[in-house]
mmCIF file of C-alpha atoms in Angstrom:
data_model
loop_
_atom_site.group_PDB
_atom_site.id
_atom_site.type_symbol
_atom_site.label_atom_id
_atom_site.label_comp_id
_atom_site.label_asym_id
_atom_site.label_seq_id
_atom_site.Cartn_x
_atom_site.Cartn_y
_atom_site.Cartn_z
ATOM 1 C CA UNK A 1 8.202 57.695 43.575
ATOM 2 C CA UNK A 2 8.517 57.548 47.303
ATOM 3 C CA UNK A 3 11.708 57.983 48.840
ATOM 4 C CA UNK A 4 12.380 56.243 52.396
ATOM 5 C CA UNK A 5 14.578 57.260 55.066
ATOM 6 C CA UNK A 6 16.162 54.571 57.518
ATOM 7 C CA UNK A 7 17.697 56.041 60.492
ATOM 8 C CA UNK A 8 20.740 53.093 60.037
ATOM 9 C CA UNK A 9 21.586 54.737 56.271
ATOM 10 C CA UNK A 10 25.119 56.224 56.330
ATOM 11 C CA UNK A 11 23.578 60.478 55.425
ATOM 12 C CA UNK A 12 20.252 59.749 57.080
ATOM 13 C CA UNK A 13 20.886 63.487 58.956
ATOM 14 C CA UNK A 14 21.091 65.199 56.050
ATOM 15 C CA UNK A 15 18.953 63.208 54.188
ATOM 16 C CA UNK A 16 16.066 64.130 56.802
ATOM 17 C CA UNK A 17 17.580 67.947 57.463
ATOM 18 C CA UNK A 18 16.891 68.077 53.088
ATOM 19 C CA UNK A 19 13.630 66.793 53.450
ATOM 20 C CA UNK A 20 11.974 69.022 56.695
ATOM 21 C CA UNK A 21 13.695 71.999 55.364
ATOM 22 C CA UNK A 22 12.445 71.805 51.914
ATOM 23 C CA UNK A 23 9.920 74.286 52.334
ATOM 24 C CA UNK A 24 11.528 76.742 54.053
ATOM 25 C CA UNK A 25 13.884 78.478 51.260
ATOM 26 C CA UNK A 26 11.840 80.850 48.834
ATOM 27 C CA UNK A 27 13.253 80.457 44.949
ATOM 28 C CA UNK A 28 14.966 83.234 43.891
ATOM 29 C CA UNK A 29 13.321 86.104 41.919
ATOM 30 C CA UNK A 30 10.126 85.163 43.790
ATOM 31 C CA UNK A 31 9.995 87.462 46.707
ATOM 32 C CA UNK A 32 10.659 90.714 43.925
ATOM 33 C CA UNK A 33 8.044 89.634 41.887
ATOM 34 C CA UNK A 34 5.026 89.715 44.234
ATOM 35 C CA UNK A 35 6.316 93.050 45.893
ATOM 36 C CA UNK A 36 6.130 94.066 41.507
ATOM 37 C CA UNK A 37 2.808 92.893 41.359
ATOM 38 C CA UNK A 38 1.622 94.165 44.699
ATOM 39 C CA UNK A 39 2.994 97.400 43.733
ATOM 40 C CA UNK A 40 1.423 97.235 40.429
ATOM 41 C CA UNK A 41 -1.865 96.269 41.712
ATOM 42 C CA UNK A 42 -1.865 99.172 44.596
ATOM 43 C CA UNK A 43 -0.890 101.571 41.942
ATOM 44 C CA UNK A 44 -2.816 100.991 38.746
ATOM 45 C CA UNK A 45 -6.009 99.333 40.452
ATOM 46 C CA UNK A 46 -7.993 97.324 37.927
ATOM 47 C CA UNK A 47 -6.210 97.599 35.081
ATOM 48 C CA UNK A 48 -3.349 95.484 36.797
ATOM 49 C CA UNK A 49 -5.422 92.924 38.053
ATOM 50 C CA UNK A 50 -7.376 92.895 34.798
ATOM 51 C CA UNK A 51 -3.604 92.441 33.327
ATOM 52 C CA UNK A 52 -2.173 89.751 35.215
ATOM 53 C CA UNK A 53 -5.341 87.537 34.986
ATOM 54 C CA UNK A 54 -5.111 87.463 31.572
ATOM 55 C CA UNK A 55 -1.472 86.787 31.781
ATOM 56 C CA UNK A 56 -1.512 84.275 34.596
ATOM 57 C CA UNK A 57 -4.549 82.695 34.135
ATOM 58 C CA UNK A 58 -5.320 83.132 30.472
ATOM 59 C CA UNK A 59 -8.727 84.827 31.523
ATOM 60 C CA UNK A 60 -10.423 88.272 30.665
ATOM 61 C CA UNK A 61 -11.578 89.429 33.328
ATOM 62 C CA UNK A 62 -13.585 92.962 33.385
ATOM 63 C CA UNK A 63 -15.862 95.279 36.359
ATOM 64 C CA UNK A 64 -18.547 93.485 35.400
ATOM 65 C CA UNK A 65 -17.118 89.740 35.618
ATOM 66 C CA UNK A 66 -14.975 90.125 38.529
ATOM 67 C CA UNK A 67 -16.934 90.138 41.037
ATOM 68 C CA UNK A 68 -19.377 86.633 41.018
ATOM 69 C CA UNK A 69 -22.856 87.169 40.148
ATOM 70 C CA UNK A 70 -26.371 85.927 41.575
ATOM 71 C CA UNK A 71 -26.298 83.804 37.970
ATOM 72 C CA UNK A 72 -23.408 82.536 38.725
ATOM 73 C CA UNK A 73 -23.772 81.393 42.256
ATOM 74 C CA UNK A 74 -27.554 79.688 41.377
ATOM 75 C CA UNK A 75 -25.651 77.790 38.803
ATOM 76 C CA UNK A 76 -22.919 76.501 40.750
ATOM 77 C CA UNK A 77 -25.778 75.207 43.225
ATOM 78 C CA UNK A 78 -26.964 73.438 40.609
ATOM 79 C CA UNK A 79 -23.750 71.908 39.083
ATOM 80 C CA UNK A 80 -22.625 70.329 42.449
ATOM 81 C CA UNK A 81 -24.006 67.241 43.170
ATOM 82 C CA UNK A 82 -26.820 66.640 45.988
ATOM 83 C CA UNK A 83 -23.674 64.110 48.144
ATOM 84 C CA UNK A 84 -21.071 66.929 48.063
ATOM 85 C CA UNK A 85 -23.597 69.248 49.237
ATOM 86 C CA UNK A 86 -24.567 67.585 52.263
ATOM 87 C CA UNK A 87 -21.313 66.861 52.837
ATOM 88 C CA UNK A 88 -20.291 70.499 53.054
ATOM 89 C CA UNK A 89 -23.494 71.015 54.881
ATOM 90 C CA UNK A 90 -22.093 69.083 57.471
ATOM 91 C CA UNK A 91 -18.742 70.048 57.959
ATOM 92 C CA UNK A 92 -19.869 73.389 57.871
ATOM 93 C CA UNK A 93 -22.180 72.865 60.856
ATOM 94 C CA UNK A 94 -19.373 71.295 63.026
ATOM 95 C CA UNK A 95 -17.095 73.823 62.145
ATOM 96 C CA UNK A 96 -19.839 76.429 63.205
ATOM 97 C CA UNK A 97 -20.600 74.784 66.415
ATOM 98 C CA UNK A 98 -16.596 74.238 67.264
ATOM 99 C CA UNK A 99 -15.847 77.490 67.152
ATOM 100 C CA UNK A 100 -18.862 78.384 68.642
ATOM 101 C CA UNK A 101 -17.133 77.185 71.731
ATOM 102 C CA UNK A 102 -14.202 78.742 71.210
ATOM 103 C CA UNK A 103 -15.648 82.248 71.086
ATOM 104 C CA UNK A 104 -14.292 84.440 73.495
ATOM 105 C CA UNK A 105 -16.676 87.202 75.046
ATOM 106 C CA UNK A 106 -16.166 90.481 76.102
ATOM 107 C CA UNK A 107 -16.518 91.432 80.239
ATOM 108 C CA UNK A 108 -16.050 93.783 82.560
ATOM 109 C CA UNK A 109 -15.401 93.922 86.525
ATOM 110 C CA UNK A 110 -15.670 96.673 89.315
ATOM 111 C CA UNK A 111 -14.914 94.423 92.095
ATOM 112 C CA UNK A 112 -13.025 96.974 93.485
ATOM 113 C CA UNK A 113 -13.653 100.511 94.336
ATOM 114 C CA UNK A 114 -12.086 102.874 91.271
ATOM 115 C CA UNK A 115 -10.641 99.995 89.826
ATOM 116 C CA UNK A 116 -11.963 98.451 86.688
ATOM 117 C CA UNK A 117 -10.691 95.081 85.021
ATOM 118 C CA UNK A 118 -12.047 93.271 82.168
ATOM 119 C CA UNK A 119 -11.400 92.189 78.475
ATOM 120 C CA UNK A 120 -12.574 93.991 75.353
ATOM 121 C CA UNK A 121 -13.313 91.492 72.026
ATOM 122 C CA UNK A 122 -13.905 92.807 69.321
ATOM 123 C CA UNK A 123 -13.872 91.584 66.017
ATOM 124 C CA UNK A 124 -12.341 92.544 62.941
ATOM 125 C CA UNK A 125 -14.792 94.827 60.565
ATOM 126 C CA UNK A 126 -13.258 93.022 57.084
ATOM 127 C CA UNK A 127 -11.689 90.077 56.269
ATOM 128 C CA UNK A 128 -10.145 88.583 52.764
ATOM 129 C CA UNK A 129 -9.874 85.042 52.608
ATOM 130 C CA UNK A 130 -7.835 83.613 49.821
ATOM 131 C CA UNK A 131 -9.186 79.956 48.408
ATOM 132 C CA UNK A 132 -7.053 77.899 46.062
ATOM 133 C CA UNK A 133 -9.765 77.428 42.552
ATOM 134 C CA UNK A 134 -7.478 76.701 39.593
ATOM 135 C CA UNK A 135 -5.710 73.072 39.401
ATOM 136 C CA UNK A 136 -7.230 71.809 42.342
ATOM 137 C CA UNK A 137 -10.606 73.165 44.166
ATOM 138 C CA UNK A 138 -10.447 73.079 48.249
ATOM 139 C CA UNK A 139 -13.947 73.989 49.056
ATOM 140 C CA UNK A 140 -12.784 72.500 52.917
ATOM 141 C CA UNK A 141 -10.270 76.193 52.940
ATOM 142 C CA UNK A 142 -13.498 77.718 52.476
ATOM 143 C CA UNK A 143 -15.003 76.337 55.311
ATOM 144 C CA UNK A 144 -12.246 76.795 57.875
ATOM 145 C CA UNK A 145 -11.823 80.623 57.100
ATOM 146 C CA UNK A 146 -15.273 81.806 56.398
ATOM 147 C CA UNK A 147 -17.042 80.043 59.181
ATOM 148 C CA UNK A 148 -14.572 81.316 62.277
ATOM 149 C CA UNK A 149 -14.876 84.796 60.976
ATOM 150 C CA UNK A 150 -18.644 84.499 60.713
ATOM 151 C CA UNK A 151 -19.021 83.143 64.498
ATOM 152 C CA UNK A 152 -16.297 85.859 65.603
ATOM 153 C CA UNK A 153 -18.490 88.318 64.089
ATOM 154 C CA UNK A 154 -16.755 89.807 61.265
ATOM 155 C CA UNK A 155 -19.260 92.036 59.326
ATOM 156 C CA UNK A 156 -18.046 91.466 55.925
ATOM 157 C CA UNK A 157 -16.071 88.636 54.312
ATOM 158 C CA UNK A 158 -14.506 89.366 51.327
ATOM 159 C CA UNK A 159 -13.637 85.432 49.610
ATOM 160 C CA UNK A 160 -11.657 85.454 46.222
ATOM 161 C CA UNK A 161 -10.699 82.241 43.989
ATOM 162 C CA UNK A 162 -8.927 81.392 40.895
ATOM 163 C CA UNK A 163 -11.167 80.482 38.039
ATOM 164 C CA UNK A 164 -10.168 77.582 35.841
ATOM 165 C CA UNK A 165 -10.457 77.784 32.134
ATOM 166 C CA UNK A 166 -14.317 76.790 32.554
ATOM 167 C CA UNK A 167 -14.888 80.197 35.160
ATOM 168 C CA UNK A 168 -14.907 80.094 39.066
ATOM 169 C CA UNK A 169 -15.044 76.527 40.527
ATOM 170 C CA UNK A 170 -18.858 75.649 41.505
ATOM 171 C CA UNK A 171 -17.982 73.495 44.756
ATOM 172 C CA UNK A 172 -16.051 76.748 46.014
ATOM 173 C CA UNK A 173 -18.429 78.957 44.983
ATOM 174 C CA UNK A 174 -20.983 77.229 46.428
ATOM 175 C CA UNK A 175 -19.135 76.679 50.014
ATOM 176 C CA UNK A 176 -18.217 80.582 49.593
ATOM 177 C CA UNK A 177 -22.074 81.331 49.582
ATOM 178 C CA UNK A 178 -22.996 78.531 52.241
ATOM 179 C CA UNK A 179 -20.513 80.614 54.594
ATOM 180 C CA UNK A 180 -22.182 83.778 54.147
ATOM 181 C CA UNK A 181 -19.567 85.224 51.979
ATOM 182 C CA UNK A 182 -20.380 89.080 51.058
ATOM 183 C CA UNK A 183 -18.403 89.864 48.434
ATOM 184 C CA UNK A 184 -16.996 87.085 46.021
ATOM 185 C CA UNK A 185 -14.528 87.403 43.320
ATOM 186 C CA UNK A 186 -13.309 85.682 40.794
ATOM 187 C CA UNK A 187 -9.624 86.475 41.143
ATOM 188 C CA UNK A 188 -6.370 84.316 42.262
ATOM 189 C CA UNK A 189 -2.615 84.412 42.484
ATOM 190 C CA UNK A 190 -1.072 87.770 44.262
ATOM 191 C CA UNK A 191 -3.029 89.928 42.479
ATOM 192 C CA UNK A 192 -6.208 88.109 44.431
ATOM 193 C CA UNK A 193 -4.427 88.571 47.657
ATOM 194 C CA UNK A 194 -3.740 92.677 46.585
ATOM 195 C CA UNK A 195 -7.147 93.666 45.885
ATOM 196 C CA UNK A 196 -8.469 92.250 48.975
ATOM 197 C CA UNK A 197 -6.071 94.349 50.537
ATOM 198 C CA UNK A 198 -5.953 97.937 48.639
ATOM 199 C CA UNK A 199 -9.574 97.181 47.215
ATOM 200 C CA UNK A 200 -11.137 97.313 43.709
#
């Protein structure tokens, strides 16, 4: 149910303080255990990510299903309808053509004798990108994190998801390809997040 605020209530203040702080306190216990699983993860490789998919997402997981295959991506083309395609067709091309404009270049200047000015850009070699996949499917977070790092120039794009009990979700599998993913896994939660940054 929706709760409303008038700014004449006797505790609206703190009423309002509750409500734009409510995000900003992190439960306890949380913070220890992702530094446990990144820890884990960093330490035992595979076998912990292997572990805690099973664990948090009810999924086995091995080397040879991690990573999604050339099957699987045909097949989510296949299982997302023709109007959600061309709607992520779209949005993709706006959001390549707006940050198109955006992109910064590198240059140089010797405008004065022994004296040399300029800006270097250069882009990152990797990048992880973490997409939500299990309850609910954002194949837009796809978009808006693939696509910039694709027009900066980042050389390989590592994109990871949680599958649901039915595998890796085909909309964001899909959008993951469309963006020119290179490496996408089926993985979610902190242990996603870890092997994206200690590798597989």
């Amino acid at each position: 149910m929706i709760r409303f605020l008038r700014f004449s209530d006797a505790g609206f203040a703190e009423n309002f303080r509750e409500i734009s702080e409510r995000g900003e306190s992190t439960p306890p216990g949380v913070l220890e255990t992702v530094e446990e699983i990144l820890n884990d993860v960093r330490k035992r490789g595979d076998a912990a990510l292997f572990e805690y998919t099973e664990r948090f997402d009810r999924l086995t997981l091995d080397a040879a299903t991690l990573e999604v295959s050339a099957d699987e991506i045909a097949q989510a083309l296949a299982a997302v309808d023709s109007k959600t395609l061309a709607t992520l067709q779209l949005a993709a091309d706006r959001i390549a053509a707006f940050h198109a404009k955006q992109k910064e270049e590198t240059w140089l200047s010797d405008d004065e004798p022994d004296i040399r000015l300029g800006q270097m850009v250069t882009p990152l070699d990797r990048v992880g990108i973490y997409v939500p996949g299990g309850k609910a499917a954002y194949p837009s977070s796809v978009l808006m994190n693939a696509i910039p790092a694709k027009v900066a120039g980042v050389e390989h794009v590592v994109a990871c998801s949680a599958p649901n009990a039915n595998g890796p979700n085909p909309a964001i599998i899909y959008a993951m390809n469309m963006c020119g993913a290179d490496t996408i896994l089926s993985l979610g939660g902190v242990q996603g997040i870890a092997a994206m940054a200690f590798g597989l």
